[in-house]
PDB file of C-alpha atoms in Angstrom:
ATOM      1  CA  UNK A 184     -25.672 -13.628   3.359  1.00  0.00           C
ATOM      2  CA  UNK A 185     -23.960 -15.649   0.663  1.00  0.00           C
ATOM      3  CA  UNK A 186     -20.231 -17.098   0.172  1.00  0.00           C
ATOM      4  CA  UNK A 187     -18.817 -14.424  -1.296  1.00  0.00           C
ATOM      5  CA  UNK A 188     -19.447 -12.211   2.461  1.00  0.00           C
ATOM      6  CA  UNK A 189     -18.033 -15.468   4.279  1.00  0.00           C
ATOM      7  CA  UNK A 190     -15.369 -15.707   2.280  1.00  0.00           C
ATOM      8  CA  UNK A 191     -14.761 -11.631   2.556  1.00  0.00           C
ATOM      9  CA  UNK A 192     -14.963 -11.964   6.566  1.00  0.00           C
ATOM     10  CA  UNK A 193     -12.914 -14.914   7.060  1.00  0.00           C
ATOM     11  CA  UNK A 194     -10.152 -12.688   5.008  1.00  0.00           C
ATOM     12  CA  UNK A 195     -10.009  -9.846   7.204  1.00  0.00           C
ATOM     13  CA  UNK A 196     -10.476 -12.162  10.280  1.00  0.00           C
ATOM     14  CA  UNK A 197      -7.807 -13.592   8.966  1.00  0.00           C
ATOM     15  CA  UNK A 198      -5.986 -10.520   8.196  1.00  0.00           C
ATOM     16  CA  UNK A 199      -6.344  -8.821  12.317  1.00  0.00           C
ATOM     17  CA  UNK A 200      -5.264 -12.382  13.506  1.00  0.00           C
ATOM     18  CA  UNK A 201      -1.860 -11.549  11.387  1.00  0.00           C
ATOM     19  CA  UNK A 202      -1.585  -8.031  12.085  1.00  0.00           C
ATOM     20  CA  UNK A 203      -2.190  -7.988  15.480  1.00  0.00           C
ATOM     21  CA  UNK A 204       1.058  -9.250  16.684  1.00  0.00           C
ATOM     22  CA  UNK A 205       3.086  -7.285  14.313  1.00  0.00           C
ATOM     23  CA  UNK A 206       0.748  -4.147  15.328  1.00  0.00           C
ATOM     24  CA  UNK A 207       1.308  -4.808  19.583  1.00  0.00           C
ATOM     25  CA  UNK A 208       5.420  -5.187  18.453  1.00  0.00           C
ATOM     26  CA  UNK A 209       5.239  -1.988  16.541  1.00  0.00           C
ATOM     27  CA  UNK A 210       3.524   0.115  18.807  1.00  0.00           C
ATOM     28  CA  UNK A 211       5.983  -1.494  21.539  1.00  0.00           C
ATOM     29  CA  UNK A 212       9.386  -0.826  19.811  1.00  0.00           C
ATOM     30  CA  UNK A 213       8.543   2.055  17.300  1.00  0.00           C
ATOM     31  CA  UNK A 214      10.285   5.056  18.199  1.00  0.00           C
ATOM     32  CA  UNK A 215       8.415   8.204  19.958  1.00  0.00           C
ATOM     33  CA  UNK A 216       7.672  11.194  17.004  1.00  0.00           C
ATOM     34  CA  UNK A 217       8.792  14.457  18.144  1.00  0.00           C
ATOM     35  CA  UNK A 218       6.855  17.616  17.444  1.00  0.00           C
ATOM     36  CA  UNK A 219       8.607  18.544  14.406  1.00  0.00           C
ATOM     37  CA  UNK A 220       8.599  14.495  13.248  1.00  0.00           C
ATOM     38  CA  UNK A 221       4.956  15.061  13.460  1.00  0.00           C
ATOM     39  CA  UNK A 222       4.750  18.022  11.532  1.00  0.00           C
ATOM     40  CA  UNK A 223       6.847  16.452   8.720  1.00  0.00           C
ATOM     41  CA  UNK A 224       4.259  13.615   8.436  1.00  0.00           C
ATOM     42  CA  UNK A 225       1.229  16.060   8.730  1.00  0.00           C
ATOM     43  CA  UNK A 226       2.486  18.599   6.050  1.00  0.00           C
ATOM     44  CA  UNK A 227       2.390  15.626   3.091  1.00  0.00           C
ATOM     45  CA  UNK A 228      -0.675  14.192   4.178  1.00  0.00           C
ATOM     46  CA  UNK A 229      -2.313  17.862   4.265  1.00  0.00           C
ATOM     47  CA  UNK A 230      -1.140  17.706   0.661  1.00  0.00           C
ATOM     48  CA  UNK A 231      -2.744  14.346  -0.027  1.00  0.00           C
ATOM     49  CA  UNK A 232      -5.986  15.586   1.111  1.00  0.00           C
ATOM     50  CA  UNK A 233      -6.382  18.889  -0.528  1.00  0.00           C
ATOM     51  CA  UNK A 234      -5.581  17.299  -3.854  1.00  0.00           C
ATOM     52  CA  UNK A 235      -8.275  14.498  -3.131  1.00  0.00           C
ATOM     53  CA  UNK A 236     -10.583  17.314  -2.862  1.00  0.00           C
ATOM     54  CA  UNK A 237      -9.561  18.939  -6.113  1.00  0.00           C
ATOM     55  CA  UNK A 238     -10.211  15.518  -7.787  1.00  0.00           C
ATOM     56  CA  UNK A 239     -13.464  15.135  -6.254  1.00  0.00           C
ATOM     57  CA  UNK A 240     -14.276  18.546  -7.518  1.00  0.00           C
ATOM     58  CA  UNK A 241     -13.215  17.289 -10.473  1.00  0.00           C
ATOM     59  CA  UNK A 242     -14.965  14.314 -11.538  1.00  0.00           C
TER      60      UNK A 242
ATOM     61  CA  UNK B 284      44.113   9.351   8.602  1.00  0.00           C
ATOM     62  CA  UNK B 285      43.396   5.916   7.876  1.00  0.00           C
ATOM     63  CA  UNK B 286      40.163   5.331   9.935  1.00  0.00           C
ATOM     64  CA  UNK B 287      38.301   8.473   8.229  1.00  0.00           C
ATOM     65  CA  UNK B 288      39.101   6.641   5.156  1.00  0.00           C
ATOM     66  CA  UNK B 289      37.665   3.735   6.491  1.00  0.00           C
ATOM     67  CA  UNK B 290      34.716   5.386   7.476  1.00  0.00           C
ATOM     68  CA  UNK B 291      33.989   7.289   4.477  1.00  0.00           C
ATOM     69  CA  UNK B 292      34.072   4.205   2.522  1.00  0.00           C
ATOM     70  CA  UNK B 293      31.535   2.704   4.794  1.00  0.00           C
ATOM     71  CA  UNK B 294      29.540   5.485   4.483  1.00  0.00           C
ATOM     72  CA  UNK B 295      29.552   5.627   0.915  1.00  0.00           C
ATOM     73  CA  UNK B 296      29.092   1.733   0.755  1.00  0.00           C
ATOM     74  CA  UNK B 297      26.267   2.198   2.548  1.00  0.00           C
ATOM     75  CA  UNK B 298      24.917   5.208   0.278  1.00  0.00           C
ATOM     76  CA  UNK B 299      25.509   2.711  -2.706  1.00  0.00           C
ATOM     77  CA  UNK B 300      23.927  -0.475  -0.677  1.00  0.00           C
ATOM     78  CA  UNK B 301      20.297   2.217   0.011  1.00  0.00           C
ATOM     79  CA  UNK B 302      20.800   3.821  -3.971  1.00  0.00           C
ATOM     80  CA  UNK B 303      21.060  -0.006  -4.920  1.00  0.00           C
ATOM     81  CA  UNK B 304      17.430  -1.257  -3.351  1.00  0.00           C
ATOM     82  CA  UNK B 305      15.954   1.725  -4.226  1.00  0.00           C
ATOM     83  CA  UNK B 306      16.318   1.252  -7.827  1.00  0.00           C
ATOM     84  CA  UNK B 307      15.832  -2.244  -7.652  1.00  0.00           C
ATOM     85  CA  UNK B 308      12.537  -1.377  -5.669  1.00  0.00           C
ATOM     86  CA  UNK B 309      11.448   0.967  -8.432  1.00  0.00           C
ATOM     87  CA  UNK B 310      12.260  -1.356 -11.236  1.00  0.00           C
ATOM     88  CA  UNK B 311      10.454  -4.303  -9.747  1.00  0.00           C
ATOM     89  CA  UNK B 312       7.633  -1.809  -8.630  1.00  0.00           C
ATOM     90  CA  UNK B 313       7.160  -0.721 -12.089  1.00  0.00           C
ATOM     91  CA  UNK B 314       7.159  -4.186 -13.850  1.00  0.00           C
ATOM     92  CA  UNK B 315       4.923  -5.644 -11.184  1.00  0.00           C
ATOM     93  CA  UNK B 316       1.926  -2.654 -11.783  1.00  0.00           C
ATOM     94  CA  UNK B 317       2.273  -3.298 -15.333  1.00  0.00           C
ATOM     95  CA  UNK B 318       1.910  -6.998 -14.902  1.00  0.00           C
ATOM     96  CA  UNK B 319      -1.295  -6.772 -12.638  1.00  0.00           C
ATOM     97  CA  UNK B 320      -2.951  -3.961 -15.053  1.00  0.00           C
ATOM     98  CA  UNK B 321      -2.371  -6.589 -18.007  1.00  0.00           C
ATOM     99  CA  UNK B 322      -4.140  -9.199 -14.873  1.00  0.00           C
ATOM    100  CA  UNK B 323      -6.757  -6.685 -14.753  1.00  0.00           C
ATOM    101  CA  UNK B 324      -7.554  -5.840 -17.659  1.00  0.00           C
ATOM    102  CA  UNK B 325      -7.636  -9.774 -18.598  1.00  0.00           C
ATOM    103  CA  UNK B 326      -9.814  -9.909 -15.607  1.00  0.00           C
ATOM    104  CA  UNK B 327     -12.484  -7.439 -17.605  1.00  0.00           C
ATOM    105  CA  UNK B 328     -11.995  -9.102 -20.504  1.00  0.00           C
ATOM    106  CA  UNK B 329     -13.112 -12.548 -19.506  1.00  0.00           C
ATOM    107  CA  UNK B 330     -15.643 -11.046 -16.687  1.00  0.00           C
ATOM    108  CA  UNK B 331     -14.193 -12.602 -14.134  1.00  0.00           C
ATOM    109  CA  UNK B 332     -17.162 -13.336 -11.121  1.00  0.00           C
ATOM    110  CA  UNK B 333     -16.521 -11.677  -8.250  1.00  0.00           C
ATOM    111  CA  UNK B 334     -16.014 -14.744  -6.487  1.00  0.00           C
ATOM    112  CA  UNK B 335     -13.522 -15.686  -8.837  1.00  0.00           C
ATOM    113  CA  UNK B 336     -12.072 -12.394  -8.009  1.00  0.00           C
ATOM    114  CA  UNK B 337     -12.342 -13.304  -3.909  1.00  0.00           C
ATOM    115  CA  UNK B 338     -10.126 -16.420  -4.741  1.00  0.00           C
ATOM    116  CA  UNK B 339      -7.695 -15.321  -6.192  1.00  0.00           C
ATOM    117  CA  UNK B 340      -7.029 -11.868  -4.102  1.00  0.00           C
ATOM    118  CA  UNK B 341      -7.212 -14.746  -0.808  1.00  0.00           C
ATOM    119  CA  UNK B 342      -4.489 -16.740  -2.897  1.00  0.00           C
ATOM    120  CA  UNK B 343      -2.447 -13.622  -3.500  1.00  0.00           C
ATOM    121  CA  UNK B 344      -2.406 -12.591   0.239  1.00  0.00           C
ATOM    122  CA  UNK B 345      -1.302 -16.458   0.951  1.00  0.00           C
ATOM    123  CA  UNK B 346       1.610 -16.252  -1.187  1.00  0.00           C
ATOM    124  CA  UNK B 347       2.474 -12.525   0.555  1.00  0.00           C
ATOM    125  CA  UNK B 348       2.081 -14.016   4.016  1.00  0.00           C
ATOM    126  CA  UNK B 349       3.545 -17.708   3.727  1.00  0.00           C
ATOM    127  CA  UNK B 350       5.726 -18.080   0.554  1.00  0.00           C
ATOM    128  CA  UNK B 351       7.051 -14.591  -0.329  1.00  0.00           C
ATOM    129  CA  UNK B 352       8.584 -14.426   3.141  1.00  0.00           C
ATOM    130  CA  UNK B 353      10.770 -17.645   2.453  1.00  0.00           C
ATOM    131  CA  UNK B 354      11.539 -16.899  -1.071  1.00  0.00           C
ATOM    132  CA  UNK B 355      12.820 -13.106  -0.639  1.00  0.00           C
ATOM    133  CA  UNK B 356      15.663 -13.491  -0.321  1.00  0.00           C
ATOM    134  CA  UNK B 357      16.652 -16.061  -3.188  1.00  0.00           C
ATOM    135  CA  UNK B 358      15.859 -15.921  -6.874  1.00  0.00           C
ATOM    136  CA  UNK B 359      12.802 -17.601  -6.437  1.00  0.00           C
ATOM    137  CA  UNK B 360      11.073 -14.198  -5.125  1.00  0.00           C
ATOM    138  CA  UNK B 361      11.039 -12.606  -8.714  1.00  0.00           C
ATOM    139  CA  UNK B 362       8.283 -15.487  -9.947  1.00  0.00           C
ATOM    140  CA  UNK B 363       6.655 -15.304  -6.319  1.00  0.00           C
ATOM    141  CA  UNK B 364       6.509 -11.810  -6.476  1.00  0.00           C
ATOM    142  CA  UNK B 365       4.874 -11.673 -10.205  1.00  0.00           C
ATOM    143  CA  UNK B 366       2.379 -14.365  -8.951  1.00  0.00           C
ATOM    144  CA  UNK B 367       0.967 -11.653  -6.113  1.00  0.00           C
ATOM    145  CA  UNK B 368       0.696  -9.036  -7.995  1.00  0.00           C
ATOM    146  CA  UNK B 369      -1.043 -10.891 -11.256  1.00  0.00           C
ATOM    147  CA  UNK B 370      -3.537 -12.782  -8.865  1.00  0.00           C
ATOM    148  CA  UNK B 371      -3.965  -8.891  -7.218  1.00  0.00           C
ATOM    149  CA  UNK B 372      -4.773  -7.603 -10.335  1.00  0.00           C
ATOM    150  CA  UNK B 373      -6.985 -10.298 -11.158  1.00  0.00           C
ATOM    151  CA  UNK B 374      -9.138  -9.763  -8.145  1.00  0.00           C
ATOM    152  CA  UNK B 375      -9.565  -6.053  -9.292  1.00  0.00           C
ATOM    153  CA  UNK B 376     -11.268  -6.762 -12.852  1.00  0.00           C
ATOM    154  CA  UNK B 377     -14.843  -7.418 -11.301  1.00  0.00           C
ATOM    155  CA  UNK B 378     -14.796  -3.780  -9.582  1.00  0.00           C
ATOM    156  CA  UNK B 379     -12.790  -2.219 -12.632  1.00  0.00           C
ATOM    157  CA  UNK B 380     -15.640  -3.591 -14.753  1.00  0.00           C
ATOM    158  CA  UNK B 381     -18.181  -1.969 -12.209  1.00  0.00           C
ATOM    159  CA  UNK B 382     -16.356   1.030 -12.273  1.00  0.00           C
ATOM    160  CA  UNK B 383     -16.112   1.388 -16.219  1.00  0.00           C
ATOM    161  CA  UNK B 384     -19.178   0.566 -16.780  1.00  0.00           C
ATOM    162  CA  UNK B 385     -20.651   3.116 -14.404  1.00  0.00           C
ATOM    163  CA  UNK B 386     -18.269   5.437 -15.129  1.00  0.00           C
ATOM    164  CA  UNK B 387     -15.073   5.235 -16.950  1.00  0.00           C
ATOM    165  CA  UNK B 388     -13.518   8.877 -16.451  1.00  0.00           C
ATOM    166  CA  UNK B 389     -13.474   7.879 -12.412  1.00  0.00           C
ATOM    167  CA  UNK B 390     -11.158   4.797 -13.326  1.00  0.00           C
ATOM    168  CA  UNK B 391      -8.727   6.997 -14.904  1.00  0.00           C
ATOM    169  CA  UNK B 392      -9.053   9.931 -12.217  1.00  0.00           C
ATOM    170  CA  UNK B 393      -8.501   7.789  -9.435  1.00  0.00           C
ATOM    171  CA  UNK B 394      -5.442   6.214 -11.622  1.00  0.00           C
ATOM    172  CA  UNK B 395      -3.884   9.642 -12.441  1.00  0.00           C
ATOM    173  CA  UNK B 396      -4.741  10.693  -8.742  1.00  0.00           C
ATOM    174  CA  UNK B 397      -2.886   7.729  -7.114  1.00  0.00           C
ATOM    175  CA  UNK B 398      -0.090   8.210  -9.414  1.00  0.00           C
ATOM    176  CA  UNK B 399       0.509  11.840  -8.431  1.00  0.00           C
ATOM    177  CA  UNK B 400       0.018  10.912  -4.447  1.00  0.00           C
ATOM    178  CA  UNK B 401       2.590   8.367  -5.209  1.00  0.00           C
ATOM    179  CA  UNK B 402       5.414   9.894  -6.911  1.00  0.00           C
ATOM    180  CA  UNK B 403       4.680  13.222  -4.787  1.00  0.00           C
ATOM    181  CA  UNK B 404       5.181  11.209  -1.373  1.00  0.00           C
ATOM    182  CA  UNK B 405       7.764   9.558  -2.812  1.00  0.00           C
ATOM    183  CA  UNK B 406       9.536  12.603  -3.973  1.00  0.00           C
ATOM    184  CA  UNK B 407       8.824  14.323  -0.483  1.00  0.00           C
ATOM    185  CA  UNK B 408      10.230  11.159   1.566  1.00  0.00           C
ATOM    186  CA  UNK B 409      14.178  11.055  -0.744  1.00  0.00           C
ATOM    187  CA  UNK B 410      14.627  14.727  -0.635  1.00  0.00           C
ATOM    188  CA  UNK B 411      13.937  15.897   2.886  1.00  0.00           C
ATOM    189  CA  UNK B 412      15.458  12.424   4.111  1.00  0.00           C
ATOM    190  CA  UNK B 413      13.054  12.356   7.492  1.00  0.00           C
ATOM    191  CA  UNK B 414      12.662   9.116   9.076  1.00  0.00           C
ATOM    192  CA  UNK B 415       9.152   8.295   9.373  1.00  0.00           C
ATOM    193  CA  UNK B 416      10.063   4.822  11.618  1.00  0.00           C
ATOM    194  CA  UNK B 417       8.254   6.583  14.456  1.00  0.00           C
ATOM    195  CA  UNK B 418       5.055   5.780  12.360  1.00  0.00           C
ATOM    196  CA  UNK B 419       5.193   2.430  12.593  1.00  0.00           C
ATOM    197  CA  UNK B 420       2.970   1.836  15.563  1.00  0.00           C
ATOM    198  CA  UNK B 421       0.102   4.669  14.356  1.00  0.00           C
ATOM    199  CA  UNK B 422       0.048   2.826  11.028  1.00  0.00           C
ATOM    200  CA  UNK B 423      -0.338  -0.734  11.984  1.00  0.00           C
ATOM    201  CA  UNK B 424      -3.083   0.286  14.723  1.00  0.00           C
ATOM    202  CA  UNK B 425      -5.087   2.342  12.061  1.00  0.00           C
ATOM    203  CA  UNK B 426      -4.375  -0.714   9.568  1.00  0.00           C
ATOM    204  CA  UNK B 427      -5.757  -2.895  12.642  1.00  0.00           C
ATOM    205  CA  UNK B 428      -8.809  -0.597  13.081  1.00  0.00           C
ATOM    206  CA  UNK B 429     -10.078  -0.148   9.275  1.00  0.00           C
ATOM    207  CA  UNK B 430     -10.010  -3.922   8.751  1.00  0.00           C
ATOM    208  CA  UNK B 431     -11.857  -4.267  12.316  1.00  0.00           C
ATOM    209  CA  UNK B 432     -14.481  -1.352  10.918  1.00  0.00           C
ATOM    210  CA  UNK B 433     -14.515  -3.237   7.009  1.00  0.00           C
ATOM    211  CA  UNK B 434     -15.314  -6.312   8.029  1.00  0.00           C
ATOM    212  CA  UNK B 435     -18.245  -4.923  10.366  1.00  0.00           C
ATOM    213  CA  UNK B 436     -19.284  -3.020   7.734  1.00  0.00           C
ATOM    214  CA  UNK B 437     -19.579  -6.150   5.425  1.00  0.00           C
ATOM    215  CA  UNK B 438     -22.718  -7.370   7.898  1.00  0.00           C
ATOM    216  CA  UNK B 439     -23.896  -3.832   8.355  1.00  0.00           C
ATOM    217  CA  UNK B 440     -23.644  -2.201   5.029  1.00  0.00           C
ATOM    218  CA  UNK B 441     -23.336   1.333   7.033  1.00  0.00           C
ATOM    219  CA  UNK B 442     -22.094   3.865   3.503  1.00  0.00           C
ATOM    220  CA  UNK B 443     -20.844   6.563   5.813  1.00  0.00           C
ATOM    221  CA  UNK B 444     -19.050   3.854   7.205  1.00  0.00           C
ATOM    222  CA  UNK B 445     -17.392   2.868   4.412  1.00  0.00           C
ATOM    223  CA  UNK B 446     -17.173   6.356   2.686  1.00  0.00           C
ATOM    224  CA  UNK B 447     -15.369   6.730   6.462  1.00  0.00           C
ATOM    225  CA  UNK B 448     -13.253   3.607   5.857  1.00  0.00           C
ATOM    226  CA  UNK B 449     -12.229   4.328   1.999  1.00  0.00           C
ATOM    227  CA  UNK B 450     -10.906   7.962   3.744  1.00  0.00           C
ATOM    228  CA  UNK B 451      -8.949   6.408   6.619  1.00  0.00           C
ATOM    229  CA  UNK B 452      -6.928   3.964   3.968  1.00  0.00           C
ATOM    230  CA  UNK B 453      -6.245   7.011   2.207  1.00  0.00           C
ATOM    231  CA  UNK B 454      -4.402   8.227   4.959  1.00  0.00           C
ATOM    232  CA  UNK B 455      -2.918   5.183   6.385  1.00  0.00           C
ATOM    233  CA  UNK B 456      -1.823   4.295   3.235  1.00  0.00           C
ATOM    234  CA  UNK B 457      -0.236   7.414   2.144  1.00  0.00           C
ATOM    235  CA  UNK B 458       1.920   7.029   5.545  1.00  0.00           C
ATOM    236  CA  UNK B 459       2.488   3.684   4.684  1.00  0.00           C
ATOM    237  CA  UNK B 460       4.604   5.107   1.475  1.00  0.00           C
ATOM    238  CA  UNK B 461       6.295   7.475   3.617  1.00  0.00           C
ATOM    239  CA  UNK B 462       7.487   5.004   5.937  1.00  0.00           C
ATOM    240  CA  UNK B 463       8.240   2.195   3.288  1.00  0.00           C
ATOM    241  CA  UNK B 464      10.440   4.841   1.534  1.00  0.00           C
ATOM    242  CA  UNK B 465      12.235   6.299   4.217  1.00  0.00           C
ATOM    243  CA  UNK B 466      13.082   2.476   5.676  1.00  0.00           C
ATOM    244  CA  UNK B 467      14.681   1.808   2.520  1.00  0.00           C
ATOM    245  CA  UNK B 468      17.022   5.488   2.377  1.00  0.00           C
ATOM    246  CA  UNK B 469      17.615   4.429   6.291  1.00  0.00           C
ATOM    247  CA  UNK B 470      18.587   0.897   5.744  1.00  0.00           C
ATOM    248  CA  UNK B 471      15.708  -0.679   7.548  1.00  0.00           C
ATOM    249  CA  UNK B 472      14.440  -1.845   4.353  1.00  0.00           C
ATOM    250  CA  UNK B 473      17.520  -3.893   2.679  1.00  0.00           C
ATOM    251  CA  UNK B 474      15.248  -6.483   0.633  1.00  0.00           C
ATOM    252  CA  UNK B 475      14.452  -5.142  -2.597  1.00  0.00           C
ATOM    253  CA  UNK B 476      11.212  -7.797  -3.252  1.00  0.00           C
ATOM    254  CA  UNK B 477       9.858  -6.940   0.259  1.00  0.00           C
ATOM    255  CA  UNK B 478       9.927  -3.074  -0.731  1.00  0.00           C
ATOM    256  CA  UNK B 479       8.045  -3.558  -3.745  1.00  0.00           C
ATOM    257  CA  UNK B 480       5.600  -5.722  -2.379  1.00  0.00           C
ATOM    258  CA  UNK B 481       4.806  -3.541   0.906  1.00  0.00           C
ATOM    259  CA  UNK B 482       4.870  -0.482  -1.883  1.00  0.00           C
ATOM    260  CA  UNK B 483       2.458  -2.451  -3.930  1.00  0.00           C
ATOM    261  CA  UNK B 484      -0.055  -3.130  -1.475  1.00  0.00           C
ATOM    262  CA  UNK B 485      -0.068   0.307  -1.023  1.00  0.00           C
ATOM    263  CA  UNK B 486      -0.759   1.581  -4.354  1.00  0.00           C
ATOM    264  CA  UNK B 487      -3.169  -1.002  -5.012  1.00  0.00           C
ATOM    265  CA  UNK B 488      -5.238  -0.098  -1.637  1.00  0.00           C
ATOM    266  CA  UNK B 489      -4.675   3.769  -2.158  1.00  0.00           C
ATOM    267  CA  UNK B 490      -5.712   3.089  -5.806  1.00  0.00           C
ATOM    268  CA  UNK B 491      -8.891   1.232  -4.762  1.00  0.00           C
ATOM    269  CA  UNK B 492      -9.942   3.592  -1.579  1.00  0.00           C
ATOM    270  CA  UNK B 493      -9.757   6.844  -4.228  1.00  0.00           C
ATOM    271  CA  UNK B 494     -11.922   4.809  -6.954  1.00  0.00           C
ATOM    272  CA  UNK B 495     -14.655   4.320  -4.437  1.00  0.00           C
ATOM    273  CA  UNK B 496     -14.357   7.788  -3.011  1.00  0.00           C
ATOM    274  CA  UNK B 497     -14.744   9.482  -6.104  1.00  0.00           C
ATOM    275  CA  UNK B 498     -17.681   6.981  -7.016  1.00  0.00           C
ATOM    276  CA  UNK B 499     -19.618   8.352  -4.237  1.00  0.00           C
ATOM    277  CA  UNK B 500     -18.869  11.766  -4.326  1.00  0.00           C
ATOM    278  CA  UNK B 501     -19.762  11.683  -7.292  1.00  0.00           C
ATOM    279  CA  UNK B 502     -23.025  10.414  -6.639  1.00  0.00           C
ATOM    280  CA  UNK B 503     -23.070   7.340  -8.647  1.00  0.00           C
ATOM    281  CA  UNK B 504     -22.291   4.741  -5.916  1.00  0.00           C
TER     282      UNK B 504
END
């Protein structure tokens, strides 16, 4: 283990400690996705990952 | 009579307020990428160490967290803003390098391919108009779960792990363009240098997810 894997860890340690209150306030106030919100989220995403395939395909 | 005036003027206030900090947004967005590929690329070109590279991507996430926040809002956030995204860009040249020298036609694939996934989600969030505030919670818990499963991964070393991981931010970060974009067309968004730097952070972990997932499927990681 050298600095460099410290210095990586103590980031993201670093990084949840910040997060995490912003995360429990999100998930807290953040307002309930209907159905069709859902669907409108899913429907890019399923986008996103059949063109990730093509570019794996690709290279 | 008079109130409908009043509230079509609000309204279209409002319209020119959201048109206002979305161009602003894009402007900034677009100077700022350009500014941390010139970071980059000076990063290849004096082969930065990698824990050069560790320094300066910790000093970049200091300024986002601590000074950026107090700065937004005044002039001051232009400079502050610059100084993220070149110390950001600086902390890519080591894995650029690795990249290119591996395999340079992955760099520019996973480039192009971020590019599209931008400018496509982008696209899809201003016309259809959908809120995506309802996201907030599912994004900051999977944020909260791929840094708990990276940094495990850094003592473990699992690949499918991280070849997991690298597909999750994917994801995550994808929805973290929706949402950014639709905050600023709803208003939730009003600070311009706050937009580009959540936007960004995006790109730049989308960006750096696709490189490594084309690397592998490719099967030269």
């Amino acid at each position: 283990m050298n600095w460099e894997m410290i210095g990586s860890a103590a980031l993201m340690i670093a990084m949840l400690v910040f997060i995490f209150p912003r995360m429990r306030h999100a998930v807290k106030n953040a307002p309930k996705g209907t159905f069709e919100d859902w669907k409108g989220f899913l429907i890019p995403v399923g986008a996103v990952i059949l063109f990730i395939i093509f570019l794996i395909q690709m290279v | 009579m008079y109130q409908n005036e009043r509230v079509i003027s609000g309204s279209s206030t409002s319209v020119l307020e959201t048109n206002k900090v979305l161009r602003n947004t894009y402007a900034l967005l677009s100077m700022t990428l350009l500014f941390s590929a010139i970071t980059a690329f000076i990063g290849i070109a004096m082969q930065v160490s990698s824990g050069a590279a560790l320094i300066s991507t910790i000093a970049g996430i200091a300024i986002l967290w601590f000074v950026l926040p107090r700065t937004a809002n005044s002039a001051a956030g232009i400079p502050t803003i610059f100084a993220f995204t070149g110390l950001m860009g600086l902390g890519l040249g080591p894995v650029l390098q690795y990249y290119l020298a591996i395999n340079s036609s992955i760099v520019f694939t996973a480039l192009g391919g971020t590019g599209v996934i931008f400018l496509g989600l982008s696209a899809y969030a201003l016309t259809t108009k959908k809120d995506f505030s309802f996201m907030a919670g599912f994004l900051m818990v999977g944020l909260f779960v791929v840094i708990g499963a990276s940094l495990l991964n850094i003592f473990m070393g699992i690949p499918a792990l991280a070849l997991a991981v690298n597909a999750a931010v994917v994801l995550i970060m994808s929805g973290f363009i929706l949402y950014e974009t639709s905050s600023i067309i709803h208003g939730g968004e009003s600070n311009y240098i706050m937009a580009t730097a959540s936007l960004f952070l995006s790109i730049l972990n989308l960006f750096q997810a696709l490189l490594h997932l084309l690397s592998a499927f490719s099967g030269r990681e």
